[in-house]
mmCIF file of C-alpha atoms in Angstrom:
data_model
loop_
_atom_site.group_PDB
_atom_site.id
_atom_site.type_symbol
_atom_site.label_atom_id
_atom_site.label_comp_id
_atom_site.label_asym_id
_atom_site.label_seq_id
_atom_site.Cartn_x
_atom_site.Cartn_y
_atom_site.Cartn_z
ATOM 1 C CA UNK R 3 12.732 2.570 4.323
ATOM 2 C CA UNK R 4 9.402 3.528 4.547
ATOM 3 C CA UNK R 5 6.736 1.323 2.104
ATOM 4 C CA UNK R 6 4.625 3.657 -0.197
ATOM 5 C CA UNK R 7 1.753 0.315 0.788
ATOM 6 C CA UNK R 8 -0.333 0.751 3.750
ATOM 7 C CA UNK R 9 -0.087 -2.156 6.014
ATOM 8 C CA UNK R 10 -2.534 -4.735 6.382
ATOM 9 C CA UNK R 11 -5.032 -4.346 9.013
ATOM 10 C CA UNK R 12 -5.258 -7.028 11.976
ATOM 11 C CA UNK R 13 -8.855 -7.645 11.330
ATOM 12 C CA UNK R 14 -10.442 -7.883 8.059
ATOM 13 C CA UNK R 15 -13.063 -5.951 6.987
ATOM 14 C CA UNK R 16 -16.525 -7.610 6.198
ATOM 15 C CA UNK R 17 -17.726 -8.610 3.442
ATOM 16 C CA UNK R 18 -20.624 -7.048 1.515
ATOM 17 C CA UNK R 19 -23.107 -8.834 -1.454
ATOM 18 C CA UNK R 20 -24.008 -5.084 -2.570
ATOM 19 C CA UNK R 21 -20.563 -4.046 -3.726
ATOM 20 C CA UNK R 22 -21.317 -2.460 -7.162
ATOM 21 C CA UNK R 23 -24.755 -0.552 -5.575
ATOM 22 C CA UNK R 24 -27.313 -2.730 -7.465
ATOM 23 C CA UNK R 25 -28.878 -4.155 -4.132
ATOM 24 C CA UNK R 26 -28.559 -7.510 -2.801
ATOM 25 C CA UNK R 27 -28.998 -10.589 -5.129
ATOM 26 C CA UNK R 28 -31.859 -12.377 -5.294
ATOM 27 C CA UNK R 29 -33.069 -16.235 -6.521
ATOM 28 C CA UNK R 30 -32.090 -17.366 -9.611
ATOM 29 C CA UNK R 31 -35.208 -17.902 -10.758
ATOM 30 C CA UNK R 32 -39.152 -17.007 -9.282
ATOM 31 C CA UNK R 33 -40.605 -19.082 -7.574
ATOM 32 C CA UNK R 34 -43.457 -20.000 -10.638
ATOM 33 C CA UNK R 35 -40.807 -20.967 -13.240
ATOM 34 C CA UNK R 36 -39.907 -25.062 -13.046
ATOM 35 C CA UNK R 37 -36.286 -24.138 -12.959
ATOM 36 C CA UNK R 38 -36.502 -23.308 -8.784
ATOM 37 C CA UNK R 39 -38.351 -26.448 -7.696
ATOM 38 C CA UNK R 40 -36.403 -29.139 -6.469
ATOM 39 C CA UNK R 41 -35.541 -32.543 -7.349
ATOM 40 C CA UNK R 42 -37.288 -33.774 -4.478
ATOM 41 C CA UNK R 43 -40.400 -31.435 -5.013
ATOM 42 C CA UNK R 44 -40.648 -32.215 -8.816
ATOM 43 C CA UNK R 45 -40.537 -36.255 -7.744
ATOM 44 C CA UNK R 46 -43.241 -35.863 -5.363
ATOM 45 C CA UNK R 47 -45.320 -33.888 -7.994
ATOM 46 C CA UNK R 48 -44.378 -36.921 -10.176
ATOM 47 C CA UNK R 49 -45.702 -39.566 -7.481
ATOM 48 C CA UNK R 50 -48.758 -37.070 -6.791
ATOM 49 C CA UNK R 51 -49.603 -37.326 -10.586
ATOM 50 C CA UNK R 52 -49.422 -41.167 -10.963
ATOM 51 C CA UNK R 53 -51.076 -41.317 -7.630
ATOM 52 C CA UNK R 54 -54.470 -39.245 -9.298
ATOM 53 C CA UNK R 55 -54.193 -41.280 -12.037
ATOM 54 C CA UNK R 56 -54.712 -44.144 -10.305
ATOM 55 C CA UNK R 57 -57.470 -42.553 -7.980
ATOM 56 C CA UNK R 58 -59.903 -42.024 -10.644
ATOM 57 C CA UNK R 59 -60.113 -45.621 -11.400
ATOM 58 C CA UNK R 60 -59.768 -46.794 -7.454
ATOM 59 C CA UNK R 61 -61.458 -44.494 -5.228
ATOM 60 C CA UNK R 62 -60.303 -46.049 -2.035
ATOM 61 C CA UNK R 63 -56.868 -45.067 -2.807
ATOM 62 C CA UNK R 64 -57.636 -42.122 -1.309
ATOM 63 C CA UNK R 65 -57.676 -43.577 2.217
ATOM 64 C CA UNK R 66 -53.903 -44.399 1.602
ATOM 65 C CA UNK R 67 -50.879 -42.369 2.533
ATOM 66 C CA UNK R 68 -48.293 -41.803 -0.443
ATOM 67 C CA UNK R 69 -44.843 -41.332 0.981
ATOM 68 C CA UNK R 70 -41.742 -40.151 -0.928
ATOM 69 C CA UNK R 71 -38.284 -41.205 1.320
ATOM 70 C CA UNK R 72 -35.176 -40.415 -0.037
ATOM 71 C CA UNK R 73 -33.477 -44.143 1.104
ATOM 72 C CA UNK R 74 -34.897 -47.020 2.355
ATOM 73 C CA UNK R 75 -34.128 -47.132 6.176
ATOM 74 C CA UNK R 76 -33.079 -50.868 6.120
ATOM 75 C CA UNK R 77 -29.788 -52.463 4.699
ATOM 76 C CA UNK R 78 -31.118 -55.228 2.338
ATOM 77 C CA UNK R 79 -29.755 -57.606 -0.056
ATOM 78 C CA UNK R 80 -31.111 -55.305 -3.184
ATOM 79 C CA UNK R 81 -32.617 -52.298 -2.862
ATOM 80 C CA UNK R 82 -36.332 -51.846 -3.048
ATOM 81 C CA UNK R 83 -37.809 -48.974 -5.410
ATOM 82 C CA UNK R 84 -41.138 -49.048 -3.022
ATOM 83 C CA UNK R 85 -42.810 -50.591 -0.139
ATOM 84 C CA UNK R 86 -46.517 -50.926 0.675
ATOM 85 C CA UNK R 87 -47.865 -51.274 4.388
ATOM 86 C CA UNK R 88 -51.145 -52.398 4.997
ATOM 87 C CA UNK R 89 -53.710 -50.788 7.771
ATOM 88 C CA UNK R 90 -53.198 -51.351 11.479
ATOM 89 C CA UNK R 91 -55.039 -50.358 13.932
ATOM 90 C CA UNK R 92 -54.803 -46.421 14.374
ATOM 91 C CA UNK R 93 -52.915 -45.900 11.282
ATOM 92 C CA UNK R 94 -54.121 -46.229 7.632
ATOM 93 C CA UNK R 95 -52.695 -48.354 4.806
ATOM 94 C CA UNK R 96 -48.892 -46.371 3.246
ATOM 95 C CA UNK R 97 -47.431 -46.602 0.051
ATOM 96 C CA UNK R 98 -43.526 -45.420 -0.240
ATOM 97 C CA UNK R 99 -41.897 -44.220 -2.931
ATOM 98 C CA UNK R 100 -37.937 -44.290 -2.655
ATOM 99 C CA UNK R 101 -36.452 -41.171 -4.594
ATOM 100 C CA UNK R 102 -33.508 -41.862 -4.880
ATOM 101 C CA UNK R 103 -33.252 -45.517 -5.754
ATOM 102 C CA UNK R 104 -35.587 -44.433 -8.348
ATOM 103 C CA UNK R 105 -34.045 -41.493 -9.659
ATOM 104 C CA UNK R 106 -30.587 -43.897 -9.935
ATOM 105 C CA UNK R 107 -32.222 -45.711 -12.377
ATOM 106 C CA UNK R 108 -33.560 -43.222 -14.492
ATOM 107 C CA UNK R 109 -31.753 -41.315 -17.366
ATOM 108 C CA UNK R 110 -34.392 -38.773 -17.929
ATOM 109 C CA UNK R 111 -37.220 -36.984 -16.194
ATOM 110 C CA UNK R 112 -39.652 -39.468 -18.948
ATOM 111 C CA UNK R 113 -38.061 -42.218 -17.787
ATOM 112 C CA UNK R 114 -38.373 -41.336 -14.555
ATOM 113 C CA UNK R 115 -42.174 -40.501 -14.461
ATOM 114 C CA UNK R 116 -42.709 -43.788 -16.060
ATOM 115 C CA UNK R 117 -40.766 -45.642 -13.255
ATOM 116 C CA UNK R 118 -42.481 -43.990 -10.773
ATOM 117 C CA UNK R 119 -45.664 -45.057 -12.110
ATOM 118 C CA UNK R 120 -44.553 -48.136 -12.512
ATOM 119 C CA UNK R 121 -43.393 -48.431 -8.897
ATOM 120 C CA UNK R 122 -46.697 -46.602 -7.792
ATOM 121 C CA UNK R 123 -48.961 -49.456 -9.528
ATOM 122 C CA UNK R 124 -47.131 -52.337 -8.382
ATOM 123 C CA UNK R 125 -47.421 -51.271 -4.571
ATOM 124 C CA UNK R 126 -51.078 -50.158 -4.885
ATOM 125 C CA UNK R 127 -51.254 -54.006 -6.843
ATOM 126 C CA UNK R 128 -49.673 -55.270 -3.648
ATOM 127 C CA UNK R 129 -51.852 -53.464 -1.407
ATOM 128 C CA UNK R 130 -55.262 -54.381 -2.991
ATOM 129 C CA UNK R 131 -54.124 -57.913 -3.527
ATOM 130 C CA UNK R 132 -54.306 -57.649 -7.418
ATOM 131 C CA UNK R 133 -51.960 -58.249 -10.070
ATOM 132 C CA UNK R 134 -50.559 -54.590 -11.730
ATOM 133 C CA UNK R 135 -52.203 -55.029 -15.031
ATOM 134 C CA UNK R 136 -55.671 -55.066 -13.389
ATOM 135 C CA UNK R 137 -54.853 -52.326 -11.085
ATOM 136 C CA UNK R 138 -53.339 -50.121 -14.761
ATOM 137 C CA UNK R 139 -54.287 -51.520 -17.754
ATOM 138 C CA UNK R 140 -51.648 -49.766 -19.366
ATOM 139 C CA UNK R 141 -49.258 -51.037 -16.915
ATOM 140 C CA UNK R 142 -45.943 -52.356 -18.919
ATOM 141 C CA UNK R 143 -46.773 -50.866 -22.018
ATOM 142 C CA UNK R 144 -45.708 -47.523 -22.103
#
């Protein structure tokens, strides 16, 4: 009996994105529009913001490095939202910010720029040997 269906052939035939002629698809969304930046791009824009903040008031902030990790590298007991490193010898005082810790805690993208203000202020407190209200006076009120 012959079969009025061609037979499969052995190797398939590739696949193409421009099937319908319209050319090949491009991002979602341009690069200006909020929608294409990351999560990780829109917390360090988040850090960077709290970190200016802060800079106006204490100018030698800008000697420090900011950091944004995703995890902290070390297994502890509770997890820390931040850690601040003071200056050695070759290699200036660091503040780190831990996304994702962070970002676990947070419902919301408000609640999440507040925390990582929060965590911001506390380290730089750390760092400068102050308590956080001194270093934000608005530090616990928002």
């Amino acid at each position: 009996m012959d079969s009025p269906v061609p037979p499969h052939p052995s190797e398939p035939r590739p696949r193409r994105r421009d099937r319908h002629g319209r050319g090949m698809r491009g991002p979602v969304a341009p690069p200006q529009v909020p929608l294409s930046a990351s999560r990780a791009d829109s917390f360090r824009d988040l850090v960077q913001d709290s970190v200016e903040r802060l800079e106006r008031r204490w100018p030698q902030l800008a000697e420090v490095d900011f950091v944004v990790l995703d995890v902290p590298g070390t297994v502890e007991e509770t997890v820390p939202l931040g850690s601040a490193l003071s200056a050695e010898k070759g290699r200036p005082a660091q503040i780190v910010v831990y996304r994702r810790p962070v970002e676990i805690r947070a419902k919301n993208r408000d609640e999440r720029a507040l925390l990582v203000h929060e965590v911001v202020v506390e380290q730089v407190a750390e760092l400068l040997g102050l308590s956080p209200e001194s270093v934000d006076p608005r530090y616990g009120q928002e």
